Coordinates of C-alpha atoms in Angstrom, one line a residue:
M1 CA -45.6 103.9 72.7
A2 CA -43.6 103.2 75.9
A3 CA -41.9 100.2 74.3
F4 CA -41.0 102.4 71.3
M5 CA -39.5 105.1 73.5
A6 CA -37.3 102.5 75.2
R7 CA -36.1 101.4 71.7
A8 CA -35.3 105.0 70.7
C9 CA -32.9 105.3 73.6
I10 CA -30.7 102.6 72.1
L11 CA -29.8 105.0 69.3
P12 CA -27.6 107.8 70.8
T13 CA -27.9 110.3 68.0
M14 CA -31.7 110.4 67.6
S15 CA -32.3 114.1 68.5
I16 CA -34.4 115.6 65.6
S17 CA -35.1 119.2 66.2
Y18 CA -37.4 120.6 63.6
P19 CA -35.6 123.2 61.4
N20 CA -38.8 125.2 60.7
P21 CA -38.6 125.3 56.9
N22 CA -40.5 127.9 54.9
P23 CA -43.2 125.9 53.0
N24 CA -42.9 128.3 50.1
N25 CA -39.3 127.3 49.5
L26 CA -39.7 123.5 49.9
R27 CA -39.4 122.8 46.2
S28 CA -36.3 124.9 45.5
G29 CA -33.3 125.8 47.4
R30 CA -34.2 123.6 50.4
S31 CA -31.6 123.5 53.2
H32 CA -30.0 120.2 54.1
S33 CA -31.3 120.6 57.6
V34 CA -34.9 120.0 56.3
D35 CA -33.8 116.8 54.5
A36 CA -31.9 115.7 57.6
Y37 CA -34.9 116.3 59.8
Y38 CA -37.2 114.0 57.7
I39 CA -34.5 111.4 57.3
K40 CA -34.1 111.2 61.1
R41 CA -37.9 110.8 61.4
A42 CA -37.6 107.9 58.9
V43 CA -34.9 106.4 61.2
E44 CA -37.2 106.7 64.2
L45 CA -39.9 104.8 62.4
A46 CA -37.4 102.2 61.2
D47 CA -36.2 101.6 64.8
K48 CA -39.7 100.5 65.8
S49 CA -39.2 97.2 64.1
A50 CA -35.7 96.4 65.5
G51 CA -35.5 92.7 66.4
F52 CA -38.7 91.9 64.5
S53 CA -37.6 92.5 60.9
S54 CA -34.4 90.4 61.1
P55 CA -32.8 89.3 58.8
H56 CA -34.2 92.2 56.8
P57 CA -33.1 95.8 57.4
N58 CA -35.2 98.3 59.4
F59 CA -37.0 100.4 56.9
G60 CA -38.9 103.7 57.5
C61 CA -40.5 106.0 55.0
V62 CA -41.9 109.5 55.4
I63 CA -43.9 111.3 52.7
E64 CA -43.6 115.1 53.0
A65 CA -45.6 117.8 51.1
G66 CA -44.9 120.9 53.2
R67 CA -45.7 118.7 56.2
I68 CA -45.7 115.0 56.9
V69 CA -48.6 113.5 55.1
G70 CA -47.8 109.8 55.3
E71 CA -45.5 107.4 57.3
G72 CA -44.7 103.7 57.5
Y73 CA -42.2 101.2 58.6
L74 CA -41.5 97.5 57.9
Y75 CA -42.9 95.7 61.0
A76 CA -41.4 92.3 60.1
Q77 CA -40.4 90.2 57.2
G78 CA -43.3 89.3 55.0
T79 CA -45.4 92.4 56.0
T80 CA -46.3 95.5 53.9
A81 CA -43.3 97.6 52.8
A82 CA -42.8 100.9 54.6
E83 CA -43.1 102.8 51.3
V84 CA -46.4 101.2 50.5
Q85 CA -47.8 102.0 53.9
A86 CA -46.6 105.7 53.7
V87 CA -48.1 106.1 50.2
E88 CA -51.4 104.6 51.3
A89 CA -51.5 107.0 54.3
A90 CA -50.7 110.0 52.1
G91 CA -53.1 109.3 49.3
E92 CA -53.4 112.2 46.8
W93 CA -50.9 114.2 48.8
C94 CA -48.1 112.1 47.2
R95 CA -48.4 114.0 43.9
G96 CA -45.3 116.1 43.7
A97 CA -44.2 115.2 47.2
T98 CA -40.8 114.1 48.6
A99 CA -40.3 110.6 50.0
Y100 CA -37.6 110.1 52.7
L101 CA -36.1 106.6 53.1
N102 CA -33.6 105.8 55.8
M103 CA -32.3 103.1 53.4
E104 CA -32.6 102.4 49.7
C105 CA -35.5 100.1 48.9
G106 CA -34.6 96.4 49.1
D107 CA -37.1 94.6 46.9
C108 CA -36.0 91.0 46.8
H109 CA -36.5 88.3 44.1
G110 CA -36.9 90.9 41.4
E111 CA -40.1 92.4 42.9
R112 CA -40.3 96.2 42.9
T113 CA -43.2 96.7 45.2
A114 CA -41.7 99.7 47.1
V115 CA -40.3 101.4 43.9
S116 CA -43.6 100.9 42.1
A117 CA -45.6 102.4 45.0
L118 CA -43.5 105.6 44.9
V119 CA -43.6 105.9 41.1
Q120 CA -47.4 105.2 40.8
A121 CA -48.2 107.6 43.6
G122 CA -46.5 110.5 41.7
V123 CA -43.7 111.2 44.1
K124 CA -41.4 113.8 42.6
R125 CA -38.3 113.4 44.7
V126 CA -36.8 110.7 46.9
V127 CA -34.1 111.3 49.5
V128 CA -32.2 108.1 50.5
G129 CA -30.3 108.0 53.8
M130 CA -27.9 105.2 52.6
R131 CA -27.5 102.7 49.8
H132 CA -28.5 99.1 50.6
P133 CA -25.7 97.3 52.4
L134 CA -26.1 94.1 50.4
K135 CA -24.0 94.2 47.2
H136 CA -26.6 92.5 44.9
L137 CA -29.2 95.1 45.9
R138 CA -27.1 98.2 46.3
G139 CA -28.0 100.9 43.8
G140 CA -30.7 98.9 42.1
A141 CA -33.7 100.8 43.5
I142 CA -32.0 104.2 43.1
Q143 CA -31.3 103.5 39.5
A144 CA -34.9 102.2 39.0
L145 CA -36.3 105.4 40.5
R146 CA -34.1 107.7 38.4
S147 CA -35.0 105.8 35.3
E148 CA -38.7 106.7 36.0
G149 CA -37.8 110.4 36.1
I150 CA -37.8 110.7 39.9
H151 CA -35.1 113.0 41.3
V152 CA -33.1 111.0 43.9
D153 CA -30.6 112.4 46.4
V154 CA -28.4 110.2 48.5
L155 CA -26.8 111.4 51.8
G156 CA -23.1 111.6 51.6
E157 CA -23.1 111.6 47.8
D158 CA -25.6 114.1 46.4
L159 CA -26.1 115.8 49.8
Q160 CA -22.9 116.7 51.6
S161 CA -22.8 118.8 54.7
D162 CA -22.5 118.4 58.5
V163 CA -26.2 118.0 59.0
A164 CA -26.4 115.4 56.2
E165 CA -23.4 113.6 57.7
E166 CA -25.2 113.5 61.1
A167 CA -28.4 112.1 59.5
L168 CA -26.4 109.5 57.6
K169 CA -24.8 108.4 60.9
S170 CA -28.3 107.8 62.3
C171 CA -29.1 105.7 59.2
L172 CA -26.0 103.6 59.8
L173 CA -26.8 103.1 63.5
V174 CA -30.4 101.9 63.0
N175 CA -29.1 99.2 60.6
A176 CA -25.7 98.7 62.1
P177 CA -26.3 94.9 62.3
L178 CA -26.9 94.5 58.6
V179 CA -24.1 96.9 57.6
V180 CA -21.5 95.1 59.8
R181 CA -22.7 91.7 58.7
A182 CA -22.4 92.7 55.0
A183 CA -18.9 94.2 55.5
S184 CA -17.3 91.5 57.8
Q185 CA -19.2 88.3 57.1
V186 CA -20.0 87.7 60.7
P187 CA -23.0 88.8 62.7
Y188 CA -23.1 92.1 64.5
S189 CA -22.0 91.4 68.1
V190 CA -22.8 93.4 71.2
L191 CA -21.0 92.7 74.6
K192 CA -23.2 93.5 77.6
Y193 CA -22.3 93.3 81.2
A194 CA -23.2 94.8 84.6
M195 CA -20.5 95.5 87.1
T196 CA -20.0 97.2 90.4
L197 CA -18.2 100.5 90.9
D198 CA -15.1 98.6 91.6
G199 CA -15.3 96.6 88.4
K200 CA -16.7 93.3 89.7
I201 CA -19.3 91.2 88.0
A202 CA -19.8 88.7 90.9
T203 CA -18.6 88.0 94.4
N204 CA -15.7 85.8 95.3
R205 CA -18.1 82.9 95.3
G206 CA -19.6 83.7 91.9
H207 CA -22.9 85.2 93.1
S208 CA -24.1 87.9 90.7
V209 CA -27.9 88.2 91.1
W210 CA -28.5 91.2 91.0
I211 CA -25.8 93.8 90.4
S212 CA -27.9 96.3 88.4
S213 CA -31.3 97.8 89.0
N214 CA -34.7 96.8 87.7
L215 CA -34.6 99.6 85.2
S216 CA -31.2 98.4 83.9
R217 CA -32.6 94.9 83.6
C218 CA -35.5 96.2 81.5
R219 CA -33.0 97.8 79.2
V220 CA -31.2 94.4 78.9
L221 CA -34.5 92.8 77.9
E222 CA -34.7 95.5 75.2
L223 CA -31.2 94.6 74.0
R224 CA -32.2 90.9 73.9
G225 CA -35.4 91.7 71.9
R226 CA -33.2 93.3 69.2
S227 CA -30.9 90.2 69.0
D228 CA -31.2 86.9 67.0
A229 CA -29.2 85.1 69.7
I230 CA -27.7 85.4 73.1
I231 CA -24.3 83.9 73.8
V232 CA -23.2 82.7 77.3
G233 CA -20.3 80.6 78.6
G234 CA -20.3 77.5 80.8
N235 CA -20.3 79.4 84.1
T236 CA -23.7 80.9 83.2
V237 CA -25.1 77.5 82.8
R238 CA -23.6 76.3 86.0
N239 CA -24.9 79.2 88.0
D240 CA -28.3 78.7 86.2
S241 CA -28.5 75.2 87.6
M242 CA -27.9 76.3 91.2
D243 CA -30.0 79.5 91.4
L244 CA -33.7 79.3 90.6
S245 CA -33.9 83.1 90.3
Y246 CA -31.1 83.1 87.7
P247 CA -32.1 84.8 84.4
R248 CA -33.4 82.5 81.7
L249 CA -32.1 84.7 78.9
T250 CA -35.4 85.6 77.4
A251 CA -36.9 88.9 76.2
R252 CA -40.6 88.1 76.6
Q253 CA -41.2 90.7 79.2
Q254 CA -40.5 93.4 76.6
G255 CA -42.9 92.0 74.0
G256 CA -40.1 91.2 71.6
H257 CA -39.3 88.0 69.8
S258 CA -37.4 85.3 71.8
P259 CA -33.7 85.1 70.7
V260 CA -31.9 81.7 70.4
R261 CA -29.7 80.9 73.3
I262 CA -26.1 79.8 72.5
V263 CA -23.8 78.2 75.0
V264 CA -20.1 78.1 74.2
S265 CA -18.3 75.4 76.2
Q266 CA -15.1 73.7 75.1
S267 CA -15.2 70.8 77.6
L268 CA -19.0 70.5 78.0
D269 CA -18.4 70.3 81.8
L270 CA -22.0 71.4 82.3
P271 CA -24.8 70.2 84.6
E272 CA -27.7 68.0 83.5
I273 CA -30.3 70.2 85.1
A274 CA -30.5 73.8 83.9
H275 CA -33.1 76.3 82.7
L276 CA -31.4 76.5 79.4
W277 CA -32.1 72.9 78.6
D278 CA -35.8 73.7 78.6
T279 CA -36.4 74.2 74.9
S280 CA -40.2 74.2 75.0
E281 CA -40.4 78.0 74.3
V282 CA -36.8 79.0 73.3
H283 CA -34.3 77.1 71.2
T284 CA -30.9 76.4 72.7
I285 CA -27.7 75.6 70.8
V286 CA -24.4 74.4 72.4
A287 CA -21.2 75.0 70.6
T288 CA -18.3 72.8 71.7
Q289 CA -15.0 71.2 70.7
K290 CA -15.2 68.2 68.5
G291 CA -15.4 65.0 70.5
A292 CA -16.2 66.6 73.9
R293 CA -18.4 64.4 76.2
R294 CA -20.2 62.5 73.5
S295 CA -22.5 60.9 76.0
F296 CA -23.6 64.3 77.3
Q297 CA -24.1 65.5 73.7
K298 CA -26.6 62.6 73.3
Y299 CA -28.3 63.7 76.6
L300 CA -28.7 67.3 75.3
A301 CA -30.0 66.1 72.0
S302 CA -32.7 64.1 73.9
K303 CA -33.7 67.4 75.6
G304 CA -34.1 69.1 72.2
V305 CA -30.8 71.0 72.5
E306 CA -28.8 71.3 69.3
V307 CA -25.1 70.6 69.6
I308 CA -22.5 71.9 67.1
E309 CA -18.9 70.7 67.1
F310 CA -16.0 72.7 66.0
E311 CA -12.5 71.4 65.1
I312 CA -11.1 74.3 67.2
L313 CA -13.6 76.2 69.3
N314 CA -13.0 80.0 69.0
P315 CA -15.4 83.0 68.8
R316 CA -14.4 83.8 65.2
D317 CA -15.3 80.3 63.9
V318 CA -18.5 80.3 65.9
M319 CA -19.6 83.7 64.5
E320 CA -18.7 82.6 60.9
Y321 CA -20.9 79.5 61.4
F322 CA -23.8 81.6 62.6
Y323 CA -23.3 84.1 59.8
E324 CA -23.8 81.2 57.3
C325 CA -27.0 80.4 59.3
G326 CA -28.3 83.9 58.5
Y327 CA -27.9 85.4 62.0
L328 CA -27.9 89.2 62.0
S329 CA -27.3 90.4 65.6
V330 CA -25.9 88.6 68.6
L331 CA -25.8 89.7 72.2
W332 CA -22.9 88.4 74.3
E333 CA -23.8 88.0 78.0
C334 CA -20.8 85.9 79.0
G335 CA -18.1 86.0 81.7
G336 CA -14.7 87.6 81.5
T337 CA -12.8 84.7 79.9
L338 CA -15.1 84.3 76.9
A339 CA -15.5 88.1 76.6
A340 CA -11.8 88.5 76.3
S341 CA -11.6 85.7 73.7
A342 CA -14.3 87.4 71.7
I343 CA -12.7 90.8 71.9
S344 CA -9.3 89.3 70.9
S345 CA -11.0 87.6 67.9
G346 CA -12.2 90.9 66.7
V347 CA -15.9 89.9 66.6
I348 CA -17.3 92.4 69.2
N349 CA -18.6 95.6 67.7
K350 CA -20.2 97.4 70.6
V351 CA -20.1 97.3 74.4
Y352 CA -22.9 98.1 76.8
A353 CA -21.6 98.5 80.4
F354 CA -24.1 98.9 83.2
I355 CA -22.2 100.4 86.2
A356 CA -24.0 100.0 89.6
P357 CA -23.2 102.3 92.5
K358 CA -22.0 99.3 94.6
I359 CA -18.7 98.1 96.0
I360 CA -18.1 94.4 96.8
G361 CA -14.3 94.2 96.8
G362 CA -12.5 90.9 96.7
K363 CA -9.2 90.1 95.1
G364 CA -10.6 87.0 93.4
A365 CA -13.9 88.5 92.4
P366 CA -14.3 88.2 88.6
S367 CA -14.1 91.3 86.2
P368 CA -16.1 91.7 83.0
V369 CA -13.2 91.1 80.7
G370 CA -10.4 88.6 81.3
E371 CA -6.8 88.6 80.2
L372 CA -6.1 90.4 76.9
G373 CA -2.3 90.4 77.2
M374 CA -1.9 94.1 77.5
V375 CA 1.1 95.4 79.5
E376 CA 0.9 99.2 78.7
M377 CA -1.9 101.7 78.7
T378 CA -1.1 102.6 75.1
Q379 CA -2.5 99.2 74.2
A380 CA -5.9 99.9 75.7
L381 CA -8.9 99.6 73.4
N382 CA -10.8 102.8 73.0
L383 CA -14.5 103.0 72.4
H384 CA -15.9 105.2 69.6
D385 CA -19.1 107.2 69.7
V386 CA -19.4 106.8 73.5
S387 CA -22.8 107.5 75.1
Y388 CA -23.6 108.0 78.8
E389 CA -27.0 107.6 80.3
Q390 CA -28.5 107.4 83.8
V391 CA -30.7 104.3 84.2
G392 CA -32.2 104.5 87.6
P393 CA -29.3 104.4 90.1
D394 CA -27.0 102.9 87.5
M395 CA -24.8 104.5 84.8
L396 CA -25.0 103.0 81.3
V397 CA -21.9 103.5 79.2
S398 CA -21.9 102.3 75.6
G399 CA -19.7 102.7 72.6
F400 CA -18.3 100.9 69.6
L401 CA -15.1 98.9 69.7
Q402 CA -15.1 99.0 65.9
P403 CA -16.6 101.9 63.9
I404 CA -19.6 101.0 61.7
P405 CA -18.3 100.7 58.2
D406 CA -19.7 103.0 55.6
L407 CA -20.5 100.8 52.6
T408 CA -21.2 103.7 50.3
P409 CA -18.8 103.2 47.3
I410 CA -16.2 106.0 47.5
I411 CA -16.4 106.8 43.8
P412 CA -15.5 110.4 43.1
S413 CA -18.4 112.9 43.2
F414 CA -20.0 114.1 40.0
S415 CA -18.0 117.3 39.9
E416 CA -14.8 115.4 40.6
L417 CA -15.6 112.8 38.0
S418 CA -16.3 115.5 35.4
K419 CA -12.8 116.9 36.1
I420 CA -11.2 113.5 35.8
D421 CA -13.1 112.4 32.7
P422 CA -16.0 114.5 31.1
S423 CA -17.4 111.4 29.4
I424 CA -18.6 109.9 32.7
N425 CA -22.2 110.1 33.9
P426 CA -22.2 108.6 37.5
Y427 CA -25.9 107.7 37.2
E428 CA -25.8 105.9 33.9
S429 CA -22.2 104.7 33.4
S430 CA -21.3 101.1 33.8
I431 CA -18.6 100.1 36.3
I432 CA -15.7 98.0 35.1
S433 CA -13.8 96.2 37.9
F434 CA -10.4 94.7 37.5
Y435 CA -8.1 93.1 40.1
K436 CA -6.1 90.0 39.0
T437 CA -4.1 90.1 35.9
W438 CA -6.2 87.3 34.4
D439 CA -9.4 89.3 34.6
P440 CA -10.8 90.6 31.3
Y441 CA -9.3 94.0 32.1
G442 CA -6.5 92.6 34.2
S443 CA -3.9 94.4 32.2
F444 CA -5.0 97.6 33.9
S445 CA -3.5 96.3 37.1
N446 CA -0.1 97.7 38.2
F447 CA 0.9 94.0 38.6
S448 CA 0.5 93.2 35.0
P449 CA 3.7 91.8 33.3
H450 CA 4.4 94.8 31.1
P451 CA 7.9 96.2 31.4
I452 CA 8.3 100.0 31.3
Q453 CA 11.3 102.3 30.7
M454 CA 11.5 105.2 33.0
P455 CA 14.2 107.9 33.2
D456 CA 16.4 108.4 36.3
K457 CA 17.8 111.6 37.7
G458 CA 20.6 111.6 35.0
G459 CA 18.0 111.3 32.2
H460 CA 19.1 107.7 31.4
Y461 CA 16.3 105.2 30.8
T462 CA 16.1 102.1 33.0
T463 CA 13.8 99.1 32.3
W464 CA 11.5 98.0 35.1
S465 CA 9.7 94.7 35.0
S466 CA 6.3 96.2 35.9
V467 CA 4.6 99.3 37.2
E468 CA 4.6 97.7 40.7
H469 CA 8.4 97.2 40.6
Y470 CA 8.9 100.9 39.9
Y471 CA 6.3 102.0 42.5
Q472 CA 7.6 99.9 45.4
A473 CA 11.3 100.7 44.7
H474 CA 10.6 104.5 44.7
K475 CA 9.5 104.4 48.3
F476 CA 13.3 104.3 49.1
Y477 CA 14.6 106.3 46.2
G478 CA 17.2 108.9 47.1
V479 CA 17.4 107.9 50.8
Q480 CA 21.0 108.2 51.9
D481 CA 21.2 104.9 53.8
P482 CA 22.9 101.7 52.5
L483 CA 20.0 99.6 53.6
A484 CA 17.5 101.7 51.7
Q485 CA 19.7 101.6 48.6
E486 CA 20.0 97.8 49.0
C487 CA 16.2 97.5 49.2
F488 CA 15.8 99.6 46.1
E489 CA 18.0 97.3 44.1
A490 CA 16.4 94.2 45.6
I491 CA 12.9 95.4 44.5
K492 CA 14.2 96.3 41.0
S493 CA 15.6 92.8 40.5
A494 CA 12.6 91.0 42.1
K495 CA 11.4 88.1 39.9
S496 CA 7.7 89.1 40.0
P497 CA 5.5 92.1 40.9
E498 CA 4.3 90.1 43.9
E499 CA 7.8 89.6 45.2
A500 CA 8.6 93.3 44.7
A501 CA 5.5 94.2 46.6
R502 CA 6.4 91.9 49.5
I503 CA 9.9 93.4 49.8
G504 CA 8.7 97.0 49.7
R505 CA 5.8 96.5 52.1
K506 CA 7.8 94.5 54.6
M507 CA 10.6 97.0 54.7
Q508 CA 8.1 99.9 55.0
R509 CA 6.5 98.2 58.0
R510 CA 9.7 97.2 59.7
R511 CA 11.8 100.3 58.9
P512 CA 9.5 103.3 58.2
D513 CA 12.5 105.6 58.8
L514 CA 14.0 104.3 55.5
V515 CA 11.0 105.5 53.4
R516 CA 11.5 108.8 51.7
S517 CA 10.0 111.7 53.7
D518 CA 7.8 112.9 50.9
W519 CA 6.4 109.5 50.0
E520 CA 2.7 110.2 51.0
A521 CA 2.7 113.4 48.8
A522 CA 4.7 111.8 46.0
K523 CA 3.2 108.3 45.6
I524 CA 0.2 109.2 43.5
D525 CA 2.4 111.1 40.9
I526 CA 4.9 108.2 40.8
M527 CA 2.1 105.7 40.1
Y528 CA 0.6 108.0 37.5
R529 CA 3.9 108.5 35.6
A530 CA 4.5 104.7 35.6
L531 CA 1.0 104.0 34.3
K532 CA 1.3 106.7 31.6
C533 CA 4.5 105.1 30.4
K534 CA 2.8 101.7 30.3
F535 CA -0.3 102.7 28.4
S536 CA 1.8 104.9 26.0
I537 CA 4.2 102.2 24.8
Y538 CA 1.8 99.3 24.4
P539 CA -0.8 100.1 21.7
H540 CA -3.1 97.3 22.6
L541 CA -3.3 98.5 26.2
N542 CA -4.0 102.0 25.0
S543 CA -6.8 100.7 22.8
M544 CA -8.2 98.6 25.7
L545 CA -8.2 101.7 28.0
L546 CA -9.9 103.8 25.3
S547 CA -12.6 101.2 24.8
T548 CA -13.9 101.9 28.3
V549 CA -14.7 105.5 27.7
G550 CA -17.8 106.5 29.7
S551 CA -17.3 103.7 32.2
I552 CA -16.2 104.0 35.8
L553 CA -13.0 102.0 36.5
V554 CA -12.6 100.3 39.9
E555 CA -9.6 98.5 41.1
G556 CA -11.3 95.6 42.8
S557 CA -8.8 94.6 45.5
P558 CA -10.7 93.9 48.7
H559 CA -7.6 94.5 50.8
D560 CA -6.1 97.7 49.4
L561 CA -8.2 100.6 50.7
F562 CA -6.1 103.3 49.1
W563 CA -5.4 102.1 45.5
G564 CA -8.3 99.6 45.5
G565 CA -12.0 99.7 45.8
G566 CA -12.1 97.7 49.1
R567 CA -14.3 94.6 49.9
D568 CA -17.6 96.4 49.6
G569 CA -16.7 99.7 48.1
E570 CA -15.1 101.3 51.1
G571 CA -11.8 101.8 49.4
L572 CA -10.6 105.1 47.8
N573 CA -9.9 103.5 44.4
Y574 CA -7.0 105.8 43.5
L575 CA -5.7 103.4 40.8
G576 CA -9.1 103.5 39.1
R577 CA -9.1 107.3 39.3
L578 CA -5.7 107.6 37.8
L579 CA -6.7 105.3 34.9
M580 CA -9.8 107.4 34.2
Q581 CA -7.7 110.6 34.3
L582 CA -5.2 109.0 31.9
R583 CA -7.9 107.8 29.6
S584 CA -9.3 111.4 29.5
E585 CA -5.9 112.7 28.5
F586 CA -5.5 110.1 25.7
V587 CA -9.0 110.9 24.4
G588 CA -8.2 114.6 24.4
E589 CA -4.9 114.0 22.5
S590 CA -6.6 111.8 19.9
S591 CA -9.3 114.4 19.3
S592 CA -7.0 117.4 18.9
P593 CA -6.1 118.4 15.3
T594 CA -2.8 117.2 14.0
N595 CA -0.2 119.6 12.8
N596 CA 0.7 118.8 9.3
P597 CA 4.2 119.9 8.2

């Protein structure tokens, strides 16, 4: 229990005050606070397995029938599913009960153990904290449960409120490594350091044992126990060889698994004797520049140390390599130079800073983060979701350098979909994705080579080579500046939609003052009028659009987060929304009675 309580402290939003629901009203008109309470309990359970379940998510399940009647969590990969454990604990109480899952079931290889357990137990309702982050599993279990007649609510989609949003955030936090990994194709990275009150991580001579307190070091062991690997630089190895009391980068004292140790060194200017070369209990990997000290590489190999060479050694490439190896979470315990490089490469997601009430001074004493090239305070990096905690005499400050991405597909809500197109059922409709013009539905793209004729202010019709030409040019339409008018004409005469987009986007970035003042409010209407013209004058495009009735249309660009669907569904998909709205209008026009003369 003590170990679990330490784990719970890692999650800063884990307060779960019980809302005192009325048992007589649990089956109808329940408040979101009740659902949020039980979801947060599922998160607490899921957090117990952090570090053990990798590379799988942390799963927790709560069965509720007026009170909690069964619980379970996935201890480690290959063990009994959380849902199965909870159902077995609840027994007959499952009949008509509600199951709370911090994450959608992730049955792999076509197995539906978790789903089957809930169905066969007679669970009536399932509340899911978040969809599965992995694209090939996302939505599968939810659809399977609904097909069995079980009512499924998903936080942020079916349940929307402040308390539901808070519960969803806790679900994201407990599986932040998997969510980040799925969104960015690199492992989730945490930078940890301990520093004095005056911002030093060592003395002028490099001595750093010990800055923080015993309690803080226990917390570090907990962080290590949650990680697949620990990354250090060359200085750590050199200090390791000189000081027998130097930390050996293990997590055994906390009872967790032993993370792999990764040394990042460009020159391999490392000592032959070091604790890290002892691989009898923990594996060590050295990442270095191609061709560096080949003789030393052979020596390391003889000690059982794995050496990986990179054409150009940088944190981004190193993390992409370990992503391919299946790593989920990495803890950086490096010096300021490597920390700065990792931050600049954009691979650090969260920071844990242990601040000791000590002052050592020294102009040359190292700081936790090296040169980032910033010259003004406006360039400073701000942490998000900052937490403060007293750990013995030390202060622990933690926060995210990058927000946790929400991978929930931002498809309009059911009520919004119904207004856009009444033929859509969000639970049963297929999703048609389009992006490139050579896709099966590529003609839906605003880049497709279909000229349109649009009226100007004088009512005269002008031919535009594509919808994209018209859209980009109208960023500068009516602006009384010669350069804006020149840009308008350059876009209009551009040889391709891609060229038109390049001109428009480049000028918008460089000279935002030339963009019409009402652009943000007007751009959706401008796109819609251009699309309506396109699908009105080309019968085959109109027929193609009408053939998708009942389907959800998603513009699959991974880069455009406004018009597109984003890489993993994080985009707003406004192009898809406009096409669905346009389709609905065409269906309404075709079904209305014709007026015979």
